[in-house]
PDB file of C-alpha atoms in Angstrom:
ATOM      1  CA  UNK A   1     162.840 137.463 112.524  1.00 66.00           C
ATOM      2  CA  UNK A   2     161.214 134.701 110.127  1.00 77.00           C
ATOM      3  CA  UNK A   3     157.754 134.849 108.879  1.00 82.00           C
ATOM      4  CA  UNK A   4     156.293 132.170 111.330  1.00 79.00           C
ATOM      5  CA  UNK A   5     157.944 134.332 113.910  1.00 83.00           C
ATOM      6  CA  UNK A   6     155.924 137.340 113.052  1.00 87.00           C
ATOM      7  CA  UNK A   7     152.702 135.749 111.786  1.00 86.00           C
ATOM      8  CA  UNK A   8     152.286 134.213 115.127  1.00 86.00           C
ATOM      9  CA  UNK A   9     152.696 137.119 117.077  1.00 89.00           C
ATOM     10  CA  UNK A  10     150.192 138.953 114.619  1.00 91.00           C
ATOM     11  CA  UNK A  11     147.856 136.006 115.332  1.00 90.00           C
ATOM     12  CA  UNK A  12     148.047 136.494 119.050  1.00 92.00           C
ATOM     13  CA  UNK A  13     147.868 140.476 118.812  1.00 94.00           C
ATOM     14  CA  UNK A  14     144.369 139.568 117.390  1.00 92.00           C
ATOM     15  CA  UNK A  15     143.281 136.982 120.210  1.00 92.00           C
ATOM     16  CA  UNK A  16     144.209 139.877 122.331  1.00 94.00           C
ATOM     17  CA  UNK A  17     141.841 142.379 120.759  1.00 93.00           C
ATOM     18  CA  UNK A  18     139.183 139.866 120.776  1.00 92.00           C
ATOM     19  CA  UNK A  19     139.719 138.744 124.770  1.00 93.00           C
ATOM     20  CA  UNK A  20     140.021 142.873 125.189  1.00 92.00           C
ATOM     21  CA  UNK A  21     136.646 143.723 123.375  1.00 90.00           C
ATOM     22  CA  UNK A  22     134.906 141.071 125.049  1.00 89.00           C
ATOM     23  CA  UNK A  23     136.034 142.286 128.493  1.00 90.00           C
ATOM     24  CA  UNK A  24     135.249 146.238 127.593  1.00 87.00           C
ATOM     25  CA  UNK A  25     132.094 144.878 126.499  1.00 83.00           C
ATOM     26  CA  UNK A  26     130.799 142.875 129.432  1.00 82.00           C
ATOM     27  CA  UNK A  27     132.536 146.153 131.968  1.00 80.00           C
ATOM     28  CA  UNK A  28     130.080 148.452 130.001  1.00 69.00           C
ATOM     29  CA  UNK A  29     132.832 150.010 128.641  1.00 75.00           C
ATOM     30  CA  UNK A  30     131.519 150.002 124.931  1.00 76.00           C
ATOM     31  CA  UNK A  31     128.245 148.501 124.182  1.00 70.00           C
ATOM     32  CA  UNK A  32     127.704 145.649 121.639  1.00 74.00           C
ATOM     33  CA  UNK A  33     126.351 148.439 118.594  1.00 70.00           C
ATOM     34  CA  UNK A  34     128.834 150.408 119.114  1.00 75.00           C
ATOM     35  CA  UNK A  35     131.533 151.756 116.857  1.00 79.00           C
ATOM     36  CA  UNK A  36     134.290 150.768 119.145  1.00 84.00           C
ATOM     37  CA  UNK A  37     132.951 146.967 119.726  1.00 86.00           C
ATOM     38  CA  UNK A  38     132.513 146.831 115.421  1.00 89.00           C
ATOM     39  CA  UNK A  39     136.096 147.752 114.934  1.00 90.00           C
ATOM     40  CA  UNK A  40     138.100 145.889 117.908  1.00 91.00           C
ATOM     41  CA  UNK A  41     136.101 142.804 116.467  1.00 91.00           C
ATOM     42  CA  UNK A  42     137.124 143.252 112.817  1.00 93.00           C
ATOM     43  CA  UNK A  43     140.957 144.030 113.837  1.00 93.00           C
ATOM     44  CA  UNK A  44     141.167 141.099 116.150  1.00 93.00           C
ATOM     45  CA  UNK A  45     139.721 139.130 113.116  1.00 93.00           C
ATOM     46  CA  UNK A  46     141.802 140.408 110.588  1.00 94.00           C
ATOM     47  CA  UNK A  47     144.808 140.039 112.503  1.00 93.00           C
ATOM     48  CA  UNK A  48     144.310 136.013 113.441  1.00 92.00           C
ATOM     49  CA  UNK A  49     143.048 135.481 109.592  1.00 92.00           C
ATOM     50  CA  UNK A  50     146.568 137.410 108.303  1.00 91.00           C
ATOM     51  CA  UNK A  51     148.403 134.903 110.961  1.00 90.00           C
ATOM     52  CA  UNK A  52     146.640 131.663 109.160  1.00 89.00           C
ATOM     53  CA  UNK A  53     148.748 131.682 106.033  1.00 85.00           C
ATOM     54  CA  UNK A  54     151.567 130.256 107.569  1.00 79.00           C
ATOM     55  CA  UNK A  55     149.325 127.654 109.359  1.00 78.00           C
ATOM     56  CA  UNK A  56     146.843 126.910 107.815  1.00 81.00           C
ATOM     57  CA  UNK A  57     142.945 125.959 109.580  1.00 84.00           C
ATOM     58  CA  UNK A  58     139.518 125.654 107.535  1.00 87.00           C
ATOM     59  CA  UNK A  59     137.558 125.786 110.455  1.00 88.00           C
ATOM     60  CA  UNK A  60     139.393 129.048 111.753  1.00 89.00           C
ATOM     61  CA  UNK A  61     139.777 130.537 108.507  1.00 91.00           C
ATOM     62  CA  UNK A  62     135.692 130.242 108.080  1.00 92.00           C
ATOM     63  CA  UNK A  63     134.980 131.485 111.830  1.00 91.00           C
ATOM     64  CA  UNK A  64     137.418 134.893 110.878  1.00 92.00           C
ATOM     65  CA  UNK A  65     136.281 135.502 107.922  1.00 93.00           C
ATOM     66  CA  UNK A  66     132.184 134.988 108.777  1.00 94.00           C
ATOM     67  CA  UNK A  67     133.407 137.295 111.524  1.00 91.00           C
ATOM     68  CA  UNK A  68     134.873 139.763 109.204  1.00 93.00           C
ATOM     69  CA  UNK A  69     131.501 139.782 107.046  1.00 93.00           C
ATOM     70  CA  UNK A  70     129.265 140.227 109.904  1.00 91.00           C
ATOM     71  CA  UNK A  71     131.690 143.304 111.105  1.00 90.00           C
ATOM     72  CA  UNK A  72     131.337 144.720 107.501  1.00 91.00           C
ATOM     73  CA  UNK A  73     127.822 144.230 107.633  1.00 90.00           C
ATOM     74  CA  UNK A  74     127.030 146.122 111.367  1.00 85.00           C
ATOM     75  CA  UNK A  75     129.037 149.039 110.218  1.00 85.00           C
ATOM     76  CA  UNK A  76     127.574 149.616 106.988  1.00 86.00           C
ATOM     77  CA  UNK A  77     123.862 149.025 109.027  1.00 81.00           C
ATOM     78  CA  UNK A  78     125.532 151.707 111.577  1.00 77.00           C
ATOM     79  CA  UNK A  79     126.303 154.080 108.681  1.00 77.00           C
ATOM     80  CA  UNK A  80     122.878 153.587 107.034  1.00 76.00           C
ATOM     81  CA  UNK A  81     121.544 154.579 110.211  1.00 71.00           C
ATOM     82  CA  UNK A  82     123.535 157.156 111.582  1.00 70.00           C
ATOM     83  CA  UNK A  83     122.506 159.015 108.012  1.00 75.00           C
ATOM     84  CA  UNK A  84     118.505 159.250 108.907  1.00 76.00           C
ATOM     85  CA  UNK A  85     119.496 160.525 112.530  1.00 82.00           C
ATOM     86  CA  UNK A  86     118.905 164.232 112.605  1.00 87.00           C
ATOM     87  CA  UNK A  87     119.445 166.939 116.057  1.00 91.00           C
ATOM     88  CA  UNK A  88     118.188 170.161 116.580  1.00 92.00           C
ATOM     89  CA  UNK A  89     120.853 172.619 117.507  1.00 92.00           C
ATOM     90  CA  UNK A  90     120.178 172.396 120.585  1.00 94.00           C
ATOM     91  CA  UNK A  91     120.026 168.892 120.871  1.00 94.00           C
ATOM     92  CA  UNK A  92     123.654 168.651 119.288  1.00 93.00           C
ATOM     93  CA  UNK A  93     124.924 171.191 121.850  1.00 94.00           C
ATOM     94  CA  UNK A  94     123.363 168.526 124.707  1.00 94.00           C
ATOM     95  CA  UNK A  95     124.686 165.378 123.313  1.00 92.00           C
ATOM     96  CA  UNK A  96     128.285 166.864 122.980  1.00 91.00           C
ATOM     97  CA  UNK A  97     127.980 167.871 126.151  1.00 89.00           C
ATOM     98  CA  UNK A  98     127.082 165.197 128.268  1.00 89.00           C
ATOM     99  CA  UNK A  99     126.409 161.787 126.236  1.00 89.00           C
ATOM    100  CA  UNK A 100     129.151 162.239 123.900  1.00 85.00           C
ATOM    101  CA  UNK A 101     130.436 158.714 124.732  1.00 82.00           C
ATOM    102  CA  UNK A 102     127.659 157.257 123.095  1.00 82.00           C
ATOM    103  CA  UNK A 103     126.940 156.233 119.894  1.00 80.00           C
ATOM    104  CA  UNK A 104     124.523 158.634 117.771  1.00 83.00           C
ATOM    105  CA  UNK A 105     121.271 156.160 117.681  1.00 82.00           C
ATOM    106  CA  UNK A 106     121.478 155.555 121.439  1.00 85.00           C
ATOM    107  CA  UNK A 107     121.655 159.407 121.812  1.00 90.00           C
ATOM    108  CA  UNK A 108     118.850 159.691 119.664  1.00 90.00           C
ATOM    109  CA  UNK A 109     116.804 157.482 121.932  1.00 91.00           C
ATOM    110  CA  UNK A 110     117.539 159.280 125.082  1.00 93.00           C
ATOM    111  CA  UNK A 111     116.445 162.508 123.521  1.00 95.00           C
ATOM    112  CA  UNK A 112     112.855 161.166 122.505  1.00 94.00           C
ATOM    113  CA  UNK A 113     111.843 160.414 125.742  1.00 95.00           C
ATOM    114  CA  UNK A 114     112.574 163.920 126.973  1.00 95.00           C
ATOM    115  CA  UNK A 115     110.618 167.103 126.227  1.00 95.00           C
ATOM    116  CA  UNK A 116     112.034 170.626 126.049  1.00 97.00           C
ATOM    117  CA  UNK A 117     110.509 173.279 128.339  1.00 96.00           C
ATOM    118  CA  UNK A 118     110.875 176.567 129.421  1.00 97.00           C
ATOM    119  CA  UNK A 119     110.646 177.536 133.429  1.00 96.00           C
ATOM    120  CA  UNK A 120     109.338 180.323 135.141  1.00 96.00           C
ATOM    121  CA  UNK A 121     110.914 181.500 137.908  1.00 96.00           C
ATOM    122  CA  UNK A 122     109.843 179.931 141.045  1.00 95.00           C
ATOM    123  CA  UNK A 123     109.006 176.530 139.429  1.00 96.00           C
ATOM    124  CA  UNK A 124     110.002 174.265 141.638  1.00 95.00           C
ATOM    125  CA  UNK A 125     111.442 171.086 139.840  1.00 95.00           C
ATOM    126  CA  UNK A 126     111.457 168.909 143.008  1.00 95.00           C
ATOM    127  CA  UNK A 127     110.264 168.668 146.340  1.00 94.00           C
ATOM    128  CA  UNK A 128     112.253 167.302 149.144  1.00 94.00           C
ATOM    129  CA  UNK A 129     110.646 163.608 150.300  1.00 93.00           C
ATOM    130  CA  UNK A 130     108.461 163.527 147.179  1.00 93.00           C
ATOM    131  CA  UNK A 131     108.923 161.108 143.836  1.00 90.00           C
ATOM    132  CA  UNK A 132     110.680 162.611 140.961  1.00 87.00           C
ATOM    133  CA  UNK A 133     108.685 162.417 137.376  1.00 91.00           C
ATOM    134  CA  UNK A 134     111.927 163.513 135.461  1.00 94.00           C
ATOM    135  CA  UNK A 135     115.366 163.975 135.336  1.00 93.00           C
ATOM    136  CA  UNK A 136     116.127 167.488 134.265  1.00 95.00           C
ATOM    137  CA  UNK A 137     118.861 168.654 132.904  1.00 95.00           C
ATOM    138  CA  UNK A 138     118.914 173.037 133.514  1.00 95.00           C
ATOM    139  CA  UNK A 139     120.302 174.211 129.914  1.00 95.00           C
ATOM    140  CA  UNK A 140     119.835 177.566 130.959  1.00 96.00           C
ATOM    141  CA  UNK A 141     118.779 179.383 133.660  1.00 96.00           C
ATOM    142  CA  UNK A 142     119.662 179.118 137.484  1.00 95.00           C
ATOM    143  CA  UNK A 143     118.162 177.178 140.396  1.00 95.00           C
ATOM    144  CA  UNK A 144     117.954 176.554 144.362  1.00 93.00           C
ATOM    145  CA  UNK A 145     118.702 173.900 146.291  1.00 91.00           C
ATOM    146  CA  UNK A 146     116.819 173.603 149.541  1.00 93.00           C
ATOM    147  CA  UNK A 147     117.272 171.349 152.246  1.00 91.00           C
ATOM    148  CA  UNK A 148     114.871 171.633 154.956  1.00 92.00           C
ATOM    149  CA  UNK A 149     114.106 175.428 153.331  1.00 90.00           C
ATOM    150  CA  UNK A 150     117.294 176.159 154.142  1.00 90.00           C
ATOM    151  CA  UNK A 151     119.296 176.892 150.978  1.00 88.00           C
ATOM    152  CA  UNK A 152     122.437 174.882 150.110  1.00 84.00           C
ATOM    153  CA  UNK A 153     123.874 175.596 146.524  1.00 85.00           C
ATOM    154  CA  UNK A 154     122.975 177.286 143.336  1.00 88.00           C
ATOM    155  CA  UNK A 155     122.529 174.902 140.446  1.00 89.00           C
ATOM    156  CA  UNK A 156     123.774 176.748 136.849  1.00 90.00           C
ATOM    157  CA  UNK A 157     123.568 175.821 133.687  1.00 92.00           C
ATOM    158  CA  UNK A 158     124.595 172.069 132.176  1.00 90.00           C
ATOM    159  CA  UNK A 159     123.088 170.784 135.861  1.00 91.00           C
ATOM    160  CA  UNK A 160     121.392 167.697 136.092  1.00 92.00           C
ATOM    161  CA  UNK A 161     118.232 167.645 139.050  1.00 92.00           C
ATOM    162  CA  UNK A 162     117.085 164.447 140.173  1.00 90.00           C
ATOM    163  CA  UNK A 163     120.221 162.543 139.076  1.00 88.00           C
ATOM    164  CA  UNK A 164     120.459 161.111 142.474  1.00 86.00           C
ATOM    165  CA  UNK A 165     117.160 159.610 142.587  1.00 88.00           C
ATOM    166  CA  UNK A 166     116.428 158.635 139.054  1.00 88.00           C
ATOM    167  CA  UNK A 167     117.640 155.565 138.386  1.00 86.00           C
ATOM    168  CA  UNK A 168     116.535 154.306 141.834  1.00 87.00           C
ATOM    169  CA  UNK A 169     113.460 155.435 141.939  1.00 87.00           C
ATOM    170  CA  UNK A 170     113.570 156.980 145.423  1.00 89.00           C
ATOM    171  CA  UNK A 171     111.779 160.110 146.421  1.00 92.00           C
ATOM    172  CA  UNK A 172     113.839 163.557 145.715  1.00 92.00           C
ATOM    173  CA  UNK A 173     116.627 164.395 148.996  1.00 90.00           C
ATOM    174  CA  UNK A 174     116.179 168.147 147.933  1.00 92.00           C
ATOM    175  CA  UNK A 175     113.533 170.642 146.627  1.00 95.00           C
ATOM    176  CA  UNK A 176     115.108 172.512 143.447  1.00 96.00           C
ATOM    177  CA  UNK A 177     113.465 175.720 142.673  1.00 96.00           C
ATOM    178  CA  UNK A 178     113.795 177.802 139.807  1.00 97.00           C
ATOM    179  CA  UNK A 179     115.447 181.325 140.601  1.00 96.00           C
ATOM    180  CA  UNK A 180     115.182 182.830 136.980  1.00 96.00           C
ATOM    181  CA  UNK A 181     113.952 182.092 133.662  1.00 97.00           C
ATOM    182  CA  UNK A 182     115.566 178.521 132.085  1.00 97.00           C
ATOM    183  CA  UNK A 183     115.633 175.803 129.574  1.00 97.00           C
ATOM    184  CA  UNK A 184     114.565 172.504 130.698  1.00 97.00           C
ATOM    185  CA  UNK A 185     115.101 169.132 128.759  1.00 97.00           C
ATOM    186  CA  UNK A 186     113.004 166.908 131.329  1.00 96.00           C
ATOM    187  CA  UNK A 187     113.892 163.524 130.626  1.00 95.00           C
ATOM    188  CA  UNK A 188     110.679 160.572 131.672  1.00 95.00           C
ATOM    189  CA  UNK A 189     112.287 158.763 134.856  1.00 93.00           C
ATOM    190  CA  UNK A 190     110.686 155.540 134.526  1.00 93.00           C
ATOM    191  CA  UNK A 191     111.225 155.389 130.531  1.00 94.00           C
ATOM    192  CA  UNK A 192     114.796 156.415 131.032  1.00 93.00           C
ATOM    193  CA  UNK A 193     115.249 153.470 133.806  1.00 92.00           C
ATOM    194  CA  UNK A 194     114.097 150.991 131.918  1.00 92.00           C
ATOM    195  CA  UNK A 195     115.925 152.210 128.936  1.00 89.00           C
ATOM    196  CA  UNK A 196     119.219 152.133 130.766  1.00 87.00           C
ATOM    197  CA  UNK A 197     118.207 148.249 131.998  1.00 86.00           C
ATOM    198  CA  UNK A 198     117.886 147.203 128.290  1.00 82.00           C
ATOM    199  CA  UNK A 199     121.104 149.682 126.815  1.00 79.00           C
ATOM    200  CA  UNK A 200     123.974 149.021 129.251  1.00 70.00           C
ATOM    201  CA  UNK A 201     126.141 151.847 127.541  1.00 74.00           C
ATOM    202  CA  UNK A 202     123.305 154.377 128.124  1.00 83.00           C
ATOM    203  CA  UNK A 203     123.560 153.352 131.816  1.00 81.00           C
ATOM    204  CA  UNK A 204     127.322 153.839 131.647  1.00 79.00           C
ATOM    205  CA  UNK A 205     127.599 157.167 129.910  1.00 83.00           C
ATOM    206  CA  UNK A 206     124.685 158.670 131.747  1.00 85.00           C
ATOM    207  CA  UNK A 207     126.455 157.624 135.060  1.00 82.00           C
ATOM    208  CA  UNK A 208     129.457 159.189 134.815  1.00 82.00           C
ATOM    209  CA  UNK A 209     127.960 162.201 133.400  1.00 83.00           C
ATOM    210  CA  UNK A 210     126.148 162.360 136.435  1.00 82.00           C
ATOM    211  CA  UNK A 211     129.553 162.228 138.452  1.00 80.00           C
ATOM    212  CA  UNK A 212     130.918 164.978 136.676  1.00 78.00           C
ATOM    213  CA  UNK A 213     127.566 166.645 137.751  1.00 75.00           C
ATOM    214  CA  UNK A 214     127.674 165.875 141.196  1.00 74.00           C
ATOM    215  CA  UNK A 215     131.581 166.528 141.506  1.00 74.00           C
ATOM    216  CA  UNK A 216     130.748 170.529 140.366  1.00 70.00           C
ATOM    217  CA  UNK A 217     127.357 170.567 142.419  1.00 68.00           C
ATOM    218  CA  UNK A 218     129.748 169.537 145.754  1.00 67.00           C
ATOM    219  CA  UNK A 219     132.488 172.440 144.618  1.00 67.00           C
ATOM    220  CA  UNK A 220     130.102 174.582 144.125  1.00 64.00           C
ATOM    221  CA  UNK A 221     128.048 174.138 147.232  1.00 62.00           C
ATOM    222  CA  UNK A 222     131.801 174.277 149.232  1.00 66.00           C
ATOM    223  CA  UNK A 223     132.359 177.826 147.405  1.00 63.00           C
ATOM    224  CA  UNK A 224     128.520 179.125 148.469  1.00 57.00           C
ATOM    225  CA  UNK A 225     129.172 177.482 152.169  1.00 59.00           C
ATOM    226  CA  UNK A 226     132.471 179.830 151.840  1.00 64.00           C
ATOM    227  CA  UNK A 227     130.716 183.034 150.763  1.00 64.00           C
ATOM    228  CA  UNK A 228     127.582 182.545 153.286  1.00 56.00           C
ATOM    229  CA  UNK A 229     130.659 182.610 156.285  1.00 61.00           C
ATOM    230  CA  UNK A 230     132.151 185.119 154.924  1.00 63.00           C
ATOM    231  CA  UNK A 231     128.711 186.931 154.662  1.00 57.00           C
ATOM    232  CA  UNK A 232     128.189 185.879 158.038  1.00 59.00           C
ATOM    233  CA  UNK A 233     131.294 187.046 159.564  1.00 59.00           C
ATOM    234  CA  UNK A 234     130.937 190.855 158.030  1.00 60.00           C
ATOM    235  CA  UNK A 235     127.448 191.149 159.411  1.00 59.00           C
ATOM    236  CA  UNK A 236     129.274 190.387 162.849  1.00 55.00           C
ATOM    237  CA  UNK A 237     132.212 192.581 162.368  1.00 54.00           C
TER     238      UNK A 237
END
């Protein structure tokens, strides 16, 4: 295949990247200081600067490489500031858990607007009808869920409460109540709603840990709805 041939098809592998970045990026797929977004933007530049040496454009040629520079420039700011970011253990073991998606400094921010606590047993950490303060994530520890004091699942550890609620605003649809000892990381509603509204890959990641969440909560709630009948049915037997 001749040069032309190739360099061309290099050229358009990088208007790909660029069209692909761009579209991640406005999905809230990757967020615009992100690692991701950095590197898809310094391929896709490198790539269309490689295909200009057959065909040659000042104006292009200045627009890849100023693109290049500023790339070079966001991760070496990235590095510099991923080095001053320091996590507890515990902290760590939270972030790997559920925002692992996200880049290190957004992490970071989440984390400083919560507060870890430790729960006595019969705490309650919402009431049904009333406004939540927090979201809480249950690091330890076990908890009730009660509908109408009538109780519908057993929340373990690495369960979010008030993920339902929290980004909307709306009062809690359940009271959680805490049925041993736990670890809370309780997480200000308001600051993390308004953090999400500036941060749109905070808002992404936190969402779809919160499906994961709810996707246990509902198979665990079907597997305590199948051991109360079962319960039910030897008391009649």
């Amino acid at each position: 295949m001749p040069i032309d041939e190739v360099l061309k098809y290099i050229g358009l592998l990088g208007a790909f990247l660029y069209l692909a970045s761009y579209f991640l990026l406005q999905a809230g797929y990757i967020g615009g200081n992100s690692k991701a977004y950095t590197y898809l933007n310094l391929s896709a530049a490198s790539l269309v600067l490689v295909s200009l040496t057959t065909a040659f454009n000042a104006a292009s040629v200045v627009i890849q490489v100023s693109w290049i520079l500023i790339s070079i420039f966001g991760m070496s700011r990235m590095y510099l500031l991923y080095r001053r970011i320091r996590f507890t253990d515990e902290e760590m073991e939270f972030v790997t858990e559920q925002l692992s998606e996200l880049p290190l400094h957004l992490a970071r921010k989440v984390l400083d607007i919560g507060l870890w606590i430790d729960g006595d047993r019969g705490a309650e950490l919402t009431r049904q009808g009333e406004k939540n303060d927090n979201l809480i994530y249950l690091k330890e520890g076990r908890a009730e869920v009660l509908l109408n004091n009538t109780q519908i699942a057993i929340c373990g550890p690495g369960s979010f409460i008030g993920e339902m609620t929290v980004m909307s605003g709306g009062p809690a649809t359940a009271t959680v109540r805490l049925i041993s000892t736990a670890r809370l990381l309780c997480i200000d509603a308001e600051a993390l709603r308004a953090l999400s509204q500036n941060e749109a890959g905070i808002a992404s990641v936190i969402q779809n840990s919160f499906s994961r969440d709810m996707r246990l909560k509902l198979e665990a709630t079907s597997r305590h709805v199948r051991t109360l009948n079962m319960v039910e049915l030897g008391d009649h037997s």
